[in-house]
Tab-separated table of C-alpha atoms and ligand atoms in Angstrom:
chain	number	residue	atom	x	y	z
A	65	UNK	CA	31.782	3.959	7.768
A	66	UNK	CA	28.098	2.501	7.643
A	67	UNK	CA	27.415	-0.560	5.581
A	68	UNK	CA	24.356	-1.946	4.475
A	69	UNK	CA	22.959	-5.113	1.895
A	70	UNK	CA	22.939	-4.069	-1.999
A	71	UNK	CA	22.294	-6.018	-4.930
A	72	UNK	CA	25.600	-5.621	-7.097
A	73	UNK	CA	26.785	-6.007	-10.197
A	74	UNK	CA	30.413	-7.715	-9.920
A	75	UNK	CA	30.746	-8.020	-14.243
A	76	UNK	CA	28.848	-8.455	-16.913
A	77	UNK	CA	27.381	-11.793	-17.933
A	78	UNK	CA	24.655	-14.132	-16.969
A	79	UNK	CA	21.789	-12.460	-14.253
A	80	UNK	CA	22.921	-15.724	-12.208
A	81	UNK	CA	26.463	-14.991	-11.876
A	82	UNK	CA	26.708	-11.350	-12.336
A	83	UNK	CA	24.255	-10.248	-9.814
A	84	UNK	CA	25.267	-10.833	-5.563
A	85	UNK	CA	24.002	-8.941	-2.975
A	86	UNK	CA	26.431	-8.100	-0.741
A	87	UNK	CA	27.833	-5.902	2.080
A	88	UNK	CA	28.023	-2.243	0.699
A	89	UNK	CA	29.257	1.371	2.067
A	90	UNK	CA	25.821	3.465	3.421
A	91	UNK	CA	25.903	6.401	1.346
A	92	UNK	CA	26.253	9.620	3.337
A	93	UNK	CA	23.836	12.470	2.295
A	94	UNK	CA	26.310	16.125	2.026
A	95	UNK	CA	23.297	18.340	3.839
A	96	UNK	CA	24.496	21.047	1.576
A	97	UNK	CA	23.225	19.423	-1.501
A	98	UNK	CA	20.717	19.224	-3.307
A	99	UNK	CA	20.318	15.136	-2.449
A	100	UNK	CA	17.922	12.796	-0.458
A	101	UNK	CA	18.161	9.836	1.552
A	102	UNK	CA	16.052	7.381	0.882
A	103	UNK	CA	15.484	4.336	3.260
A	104	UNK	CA	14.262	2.071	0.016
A	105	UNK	CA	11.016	-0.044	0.616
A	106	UNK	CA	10.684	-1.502	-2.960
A	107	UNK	CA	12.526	-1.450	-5.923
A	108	UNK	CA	10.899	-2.723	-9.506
A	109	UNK	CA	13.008	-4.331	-12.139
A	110	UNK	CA	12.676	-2.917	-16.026
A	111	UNK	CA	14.185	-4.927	-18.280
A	112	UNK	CA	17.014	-2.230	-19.014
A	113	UNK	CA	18.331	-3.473	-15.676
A	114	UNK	CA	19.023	-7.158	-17.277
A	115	UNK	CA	20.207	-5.621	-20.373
A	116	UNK	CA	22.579	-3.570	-18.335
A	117	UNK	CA	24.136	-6.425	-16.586
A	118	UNK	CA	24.216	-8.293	-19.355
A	119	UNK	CA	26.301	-5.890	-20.699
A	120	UNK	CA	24.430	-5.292	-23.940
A	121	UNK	CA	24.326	-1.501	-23.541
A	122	UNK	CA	27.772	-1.678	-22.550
A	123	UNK	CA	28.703	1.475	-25.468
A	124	UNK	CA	26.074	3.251	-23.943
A	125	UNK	CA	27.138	3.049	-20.009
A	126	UNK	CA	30.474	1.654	-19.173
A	127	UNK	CA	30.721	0.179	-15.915
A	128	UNK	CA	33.015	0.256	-13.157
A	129	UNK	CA	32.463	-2.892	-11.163
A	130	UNK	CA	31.207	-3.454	-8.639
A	131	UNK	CA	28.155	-1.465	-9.678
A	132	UNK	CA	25.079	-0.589	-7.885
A	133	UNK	CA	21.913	-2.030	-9.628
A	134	UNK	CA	18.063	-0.518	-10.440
A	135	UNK	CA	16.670	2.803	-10.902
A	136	UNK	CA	13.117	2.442	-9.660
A	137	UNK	CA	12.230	3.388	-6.172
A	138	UNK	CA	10.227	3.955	-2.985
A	139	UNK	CA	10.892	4.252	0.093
A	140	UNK	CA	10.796	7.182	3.123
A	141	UNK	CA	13.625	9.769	3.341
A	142	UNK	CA	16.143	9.481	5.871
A	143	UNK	CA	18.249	12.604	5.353
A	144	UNK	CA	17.334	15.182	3.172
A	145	UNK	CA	19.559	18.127	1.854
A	146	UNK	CA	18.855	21.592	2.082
A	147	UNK	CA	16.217	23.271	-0.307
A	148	UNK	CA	15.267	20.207	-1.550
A	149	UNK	CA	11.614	20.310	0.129
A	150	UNK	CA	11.302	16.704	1.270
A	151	UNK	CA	11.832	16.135	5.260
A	152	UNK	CA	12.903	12.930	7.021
A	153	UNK	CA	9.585	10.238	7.520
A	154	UNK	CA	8.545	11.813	3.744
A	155	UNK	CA	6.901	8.757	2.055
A	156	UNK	CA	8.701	8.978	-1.703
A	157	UNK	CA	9.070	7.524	-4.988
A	158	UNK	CA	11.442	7.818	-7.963
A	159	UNK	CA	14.158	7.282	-10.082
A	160	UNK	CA	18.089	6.600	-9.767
A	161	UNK	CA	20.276	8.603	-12.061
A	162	UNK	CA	21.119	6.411	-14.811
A	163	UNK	CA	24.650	7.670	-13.993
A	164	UNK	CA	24.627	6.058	-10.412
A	165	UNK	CA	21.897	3.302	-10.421
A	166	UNK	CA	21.662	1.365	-7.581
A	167	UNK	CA	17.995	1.166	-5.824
A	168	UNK	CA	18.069	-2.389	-5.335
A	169	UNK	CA	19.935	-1.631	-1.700
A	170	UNK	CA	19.028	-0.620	1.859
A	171	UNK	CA	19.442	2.812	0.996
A	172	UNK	CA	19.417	5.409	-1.659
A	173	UNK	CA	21.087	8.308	-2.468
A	174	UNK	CA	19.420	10.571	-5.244
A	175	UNK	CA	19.065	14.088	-6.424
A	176	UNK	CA	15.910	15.588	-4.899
A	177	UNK	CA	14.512	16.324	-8.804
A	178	UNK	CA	14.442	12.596	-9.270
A	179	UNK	CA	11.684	11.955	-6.314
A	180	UNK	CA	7.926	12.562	-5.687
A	181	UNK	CA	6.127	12.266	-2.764
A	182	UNK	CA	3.860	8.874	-3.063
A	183	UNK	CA	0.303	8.927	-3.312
A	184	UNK	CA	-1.701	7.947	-0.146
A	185	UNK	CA	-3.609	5.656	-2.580
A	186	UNK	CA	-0.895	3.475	-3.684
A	187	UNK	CA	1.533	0.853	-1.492
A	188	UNK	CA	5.472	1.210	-1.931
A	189	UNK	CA	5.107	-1.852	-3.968
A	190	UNK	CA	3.162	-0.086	-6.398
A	191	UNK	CA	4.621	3.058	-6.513
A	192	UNK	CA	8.283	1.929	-7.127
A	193	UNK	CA	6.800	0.645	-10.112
A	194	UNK	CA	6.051	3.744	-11.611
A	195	UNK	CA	9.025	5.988	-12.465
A	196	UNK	CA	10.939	4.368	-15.490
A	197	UNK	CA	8.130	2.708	-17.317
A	198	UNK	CA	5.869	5.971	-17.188
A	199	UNK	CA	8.529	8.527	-17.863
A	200	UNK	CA	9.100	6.316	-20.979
A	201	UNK	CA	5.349	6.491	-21.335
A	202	UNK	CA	5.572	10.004	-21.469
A	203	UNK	CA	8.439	10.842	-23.478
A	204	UNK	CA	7.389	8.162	-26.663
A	205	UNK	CA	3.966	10.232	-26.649
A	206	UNK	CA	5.531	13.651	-26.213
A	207	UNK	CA	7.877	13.316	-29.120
A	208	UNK	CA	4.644	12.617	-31.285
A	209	UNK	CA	3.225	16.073	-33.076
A	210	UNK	CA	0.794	14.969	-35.684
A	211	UNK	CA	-2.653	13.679	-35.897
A	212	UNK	CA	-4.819	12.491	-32.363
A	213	UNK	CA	-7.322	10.504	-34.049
A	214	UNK	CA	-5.723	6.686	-32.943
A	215	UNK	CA	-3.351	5.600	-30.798
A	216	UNK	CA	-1.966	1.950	-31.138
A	217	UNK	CA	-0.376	0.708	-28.408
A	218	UNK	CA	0.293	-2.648	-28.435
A	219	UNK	CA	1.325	-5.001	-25.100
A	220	UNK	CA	-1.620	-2.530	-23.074
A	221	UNK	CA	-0.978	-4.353	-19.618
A	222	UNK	CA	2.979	-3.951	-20.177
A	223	UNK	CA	5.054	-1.866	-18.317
A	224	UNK	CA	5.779	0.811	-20.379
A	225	UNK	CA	2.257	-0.115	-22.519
A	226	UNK	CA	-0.261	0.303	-19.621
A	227	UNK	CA	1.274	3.823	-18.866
A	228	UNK	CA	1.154	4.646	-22.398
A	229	UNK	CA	-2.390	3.439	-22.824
A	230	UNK	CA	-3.642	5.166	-19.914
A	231	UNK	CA	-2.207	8.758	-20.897
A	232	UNK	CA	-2.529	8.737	-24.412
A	233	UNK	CA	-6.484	9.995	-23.884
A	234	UNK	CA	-6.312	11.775	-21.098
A	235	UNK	CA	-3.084	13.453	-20.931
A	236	UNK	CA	-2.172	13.554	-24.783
A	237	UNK	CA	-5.770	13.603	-26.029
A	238	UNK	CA	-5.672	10.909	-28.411
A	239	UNK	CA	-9.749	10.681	-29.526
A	240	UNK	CA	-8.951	6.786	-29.982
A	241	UNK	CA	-6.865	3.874	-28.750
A	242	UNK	CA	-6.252	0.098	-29.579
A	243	UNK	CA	-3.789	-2.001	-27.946
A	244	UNK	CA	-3.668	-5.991	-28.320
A	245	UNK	CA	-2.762	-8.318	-25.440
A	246	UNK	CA	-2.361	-12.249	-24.702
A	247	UNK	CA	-6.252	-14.122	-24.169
A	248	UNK	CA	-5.156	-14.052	-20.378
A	249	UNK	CA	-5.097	-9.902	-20.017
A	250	UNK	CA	-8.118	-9.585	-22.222
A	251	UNK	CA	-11.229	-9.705	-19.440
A	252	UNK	CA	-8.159	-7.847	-16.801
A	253	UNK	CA	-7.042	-5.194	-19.593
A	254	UNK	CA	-11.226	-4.151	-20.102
A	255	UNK	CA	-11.255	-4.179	-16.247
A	256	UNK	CA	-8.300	-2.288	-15.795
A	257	UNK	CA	-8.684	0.332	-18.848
A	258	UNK	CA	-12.199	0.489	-19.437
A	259	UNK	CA	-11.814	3.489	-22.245
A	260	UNK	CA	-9.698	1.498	-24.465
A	261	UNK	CA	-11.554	1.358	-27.968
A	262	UNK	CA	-10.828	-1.943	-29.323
A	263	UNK	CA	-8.829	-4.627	-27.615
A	264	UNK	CA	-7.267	-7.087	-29.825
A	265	UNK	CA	-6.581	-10.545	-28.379
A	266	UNK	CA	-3.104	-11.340	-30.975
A	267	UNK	CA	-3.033	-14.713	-29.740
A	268	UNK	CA	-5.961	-15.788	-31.598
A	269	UNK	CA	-6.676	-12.497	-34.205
A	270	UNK	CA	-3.834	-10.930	-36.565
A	271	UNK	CA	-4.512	-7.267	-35.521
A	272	UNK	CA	-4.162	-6.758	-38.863
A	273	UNK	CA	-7.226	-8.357	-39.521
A	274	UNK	CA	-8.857	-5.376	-37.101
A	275	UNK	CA	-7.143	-2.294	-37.704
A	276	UNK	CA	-6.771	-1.110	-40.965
A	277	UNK	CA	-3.359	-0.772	-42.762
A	278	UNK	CA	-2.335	3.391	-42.856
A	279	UNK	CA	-5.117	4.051	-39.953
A	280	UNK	CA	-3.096	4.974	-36.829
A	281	UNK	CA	-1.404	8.081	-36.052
A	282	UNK	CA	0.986	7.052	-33.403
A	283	UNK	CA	2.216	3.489	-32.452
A	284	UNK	CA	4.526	2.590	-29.428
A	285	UNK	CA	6.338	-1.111	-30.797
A	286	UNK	CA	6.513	-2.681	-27.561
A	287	UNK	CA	9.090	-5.259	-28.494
A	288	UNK	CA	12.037	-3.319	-30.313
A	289	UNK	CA	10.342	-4.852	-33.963
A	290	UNK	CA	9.135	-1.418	-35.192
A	291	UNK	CA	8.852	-2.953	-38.941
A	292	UNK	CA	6.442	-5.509	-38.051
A	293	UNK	CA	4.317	-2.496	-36.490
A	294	UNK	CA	4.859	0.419	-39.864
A	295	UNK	CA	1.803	-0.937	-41.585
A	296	UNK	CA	-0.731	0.635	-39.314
A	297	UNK	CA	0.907	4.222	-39.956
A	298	UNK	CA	-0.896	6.462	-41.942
A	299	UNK	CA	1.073	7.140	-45.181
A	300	UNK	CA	-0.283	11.106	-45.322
A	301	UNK	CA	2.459	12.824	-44.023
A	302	UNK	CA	0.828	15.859	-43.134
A	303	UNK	CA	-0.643	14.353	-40.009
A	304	UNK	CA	3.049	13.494	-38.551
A	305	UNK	CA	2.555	9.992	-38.257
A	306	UNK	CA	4.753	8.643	-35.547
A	307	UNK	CA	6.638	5.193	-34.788
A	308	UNK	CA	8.212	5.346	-31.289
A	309	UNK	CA	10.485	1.964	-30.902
A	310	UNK	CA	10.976	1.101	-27.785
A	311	UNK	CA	13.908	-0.805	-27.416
A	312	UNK	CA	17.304	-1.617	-29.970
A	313	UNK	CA	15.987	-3.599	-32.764
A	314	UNK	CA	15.981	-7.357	-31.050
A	315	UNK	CA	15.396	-9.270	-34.139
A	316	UNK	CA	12.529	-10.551	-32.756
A	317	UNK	CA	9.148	-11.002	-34.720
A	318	UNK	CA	5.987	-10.812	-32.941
A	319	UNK	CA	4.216	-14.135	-34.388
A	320	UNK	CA	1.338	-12.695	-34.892
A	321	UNK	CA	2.961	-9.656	-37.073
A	322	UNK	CA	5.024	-11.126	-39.553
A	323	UNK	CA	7.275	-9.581	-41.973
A	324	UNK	CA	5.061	-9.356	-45.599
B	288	LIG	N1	10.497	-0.665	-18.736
B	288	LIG	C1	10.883	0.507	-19.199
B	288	LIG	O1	10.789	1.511	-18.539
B	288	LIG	C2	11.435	0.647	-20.585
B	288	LIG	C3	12.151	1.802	-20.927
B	288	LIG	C4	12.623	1.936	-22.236
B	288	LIG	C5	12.401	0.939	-23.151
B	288	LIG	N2	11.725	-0.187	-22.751
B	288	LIG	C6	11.506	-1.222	-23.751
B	288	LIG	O2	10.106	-1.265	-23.965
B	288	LIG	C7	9.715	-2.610	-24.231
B	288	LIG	C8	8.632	-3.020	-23.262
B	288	LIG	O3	9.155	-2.930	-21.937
B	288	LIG	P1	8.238	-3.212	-20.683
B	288	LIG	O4	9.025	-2.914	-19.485
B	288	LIG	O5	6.929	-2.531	-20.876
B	288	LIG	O6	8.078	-4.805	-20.846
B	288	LIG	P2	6.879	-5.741	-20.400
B	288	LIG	O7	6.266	-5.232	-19.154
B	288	LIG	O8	7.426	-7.118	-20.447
B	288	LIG	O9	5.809	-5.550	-21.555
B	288	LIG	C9	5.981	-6.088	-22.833
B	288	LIG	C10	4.606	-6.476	-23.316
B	288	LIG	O10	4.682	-6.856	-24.681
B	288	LIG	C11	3.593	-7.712	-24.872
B	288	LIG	N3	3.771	-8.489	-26.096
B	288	LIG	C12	4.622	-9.497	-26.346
B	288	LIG	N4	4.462	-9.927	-27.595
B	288	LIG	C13	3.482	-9.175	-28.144
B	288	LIG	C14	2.843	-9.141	-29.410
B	288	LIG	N5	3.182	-9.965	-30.410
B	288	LIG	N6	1.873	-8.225	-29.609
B	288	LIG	C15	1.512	-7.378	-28.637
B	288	LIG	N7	2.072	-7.348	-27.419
B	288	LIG	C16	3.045	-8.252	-27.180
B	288	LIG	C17	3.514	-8.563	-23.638
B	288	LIG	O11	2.148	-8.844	-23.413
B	288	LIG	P3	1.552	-10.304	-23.387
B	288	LIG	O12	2.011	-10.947	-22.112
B	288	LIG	O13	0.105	-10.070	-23.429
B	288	LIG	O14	2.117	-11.026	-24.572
B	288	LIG	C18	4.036	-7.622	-22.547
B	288	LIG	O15	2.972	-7.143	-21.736
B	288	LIG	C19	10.997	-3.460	-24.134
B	288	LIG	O16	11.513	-3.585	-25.450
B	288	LIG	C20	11.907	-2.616	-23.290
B	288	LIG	O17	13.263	-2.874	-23.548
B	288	LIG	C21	11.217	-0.349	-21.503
């Protein structure tokens, strides 16, 4: 059997002593399946990965150690099963099943659903960094059905947050959006996301001072601390204001939101 070098997860605890990368079986590719090969080139790190191996979600996925580690991708296909439309050299980017995560290795295995082919205009680096944060992206602003007047996504040059920010005009057709970021990501944020309406700096402004209590239609809590982000909902409920949290409630407070 083929081995190759994997970040694993030998138990839960600290990142530190959890987390070795070690000598690993090659995972072989059944050419009857519906499965690809992926020779990984980059693998990002969402923080469900540390919460994972922390073993904070461990109700939610029970591990049986030693576990692979990371679900975000790219790389070019090795092997590639039948019907599945990629071809070996195919330059590729996805996500793991959260059933069998483990991109932070040589190699990949992966149901062909789970992959793209990457964009010419963006390096391995930046593709792997796509999958997780802007399926999240997408489902938080799918499961809203009200109003599109404002969007309020705070934390705009986030993972998840600069996904959200991005489609919530153009894909979801938001007519407005607001997001508030650290003094450093204000001049890069503009840059970055010209079409954002009004850019909050929370370091040195309460947003609350700027947006209006009951004005926003949808907001994405970027810091599992929904309550310290209600206020901006509208309180009509026939426009179907919507809250997505984004995390388990961390019983953090932003500083700059705090509880009335
Ligand atoms: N990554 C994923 O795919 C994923 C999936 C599901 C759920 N989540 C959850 O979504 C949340 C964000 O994840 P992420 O990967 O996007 O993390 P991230 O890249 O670290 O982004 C979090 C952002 O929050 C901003 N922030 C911190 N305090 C703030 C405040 N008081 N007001 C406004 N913004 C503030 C930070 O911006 P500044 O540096 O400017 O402070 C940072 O950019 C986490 O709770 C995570 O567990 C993430």
């Amino acid at each position: 059997m083929e081995s190759m070098r994997a970040l694993i997860l030998t138990k839960y605890g600290k990142l530190e002593e959890a987390l070795t990368v070690m000598s690993t079986p090659k995972p072989t590719l059944d050419e009857s399946s519906a499965n690809v090969l992926v020779r990984v080139k980059a693998a990002a790190i969402n923080p469900l990965d540390a919460k994972i191996a922390e073993g904070a979600l461990n109700i939610l996925f029970s591990e049986k150690f030693p576990a692979g580690v990371g679900l975000d991708l790219s790389g070019i296909v090795e092997k590639a099963g039948k019907d599945t439309g990629f071809n070996p050299g195919d330059e590729v980017f996805g996500i793991m099943p959260m059933t069998a995560r483990g991109s932070m290795a040589e190699y990949a295995l992966l149901p062909a659903s789970m992959l793209a082919i990457k964009p010419h205009t963006l390096s391995f680096a930046e593709s792997s960094a796509l999958g997780v944060v802007g399926v999240t992206a997408l489902q938080a602003l799918a499961h809203h059905k009200g109003a599109k007047e404002v969007a309020f996504i705070p934390g705009g040059l986030g993972g998840v947050g600069s996904m959200a920010l991005q489609l919530a005009k153009h894909q979801f057709g938001f007519a407005r959006t607001i997001t508030s970021v650290s003094t450093a990501k204000v001049a890069i944020l503009k840059e970055k996301i010209p079409d954002v309406d009004i850019v909050v700096d929370y370091k040195k402004v309460d947003p609350a001072t700027v947006i209006p209590a009951g004005s926003v239609d949808f907001v994405l809590d970027p810091l599992g601390t929904p309550y310290a982000w209600a206020k901006y909902l509208r309180t009509d409920a026939t426009k179907k204001p919507t809250m997505v949290p984004s995390s388990l409630p961390s019983h953090r407070r932003p500083s700059s939101a705090p509880l009335a």
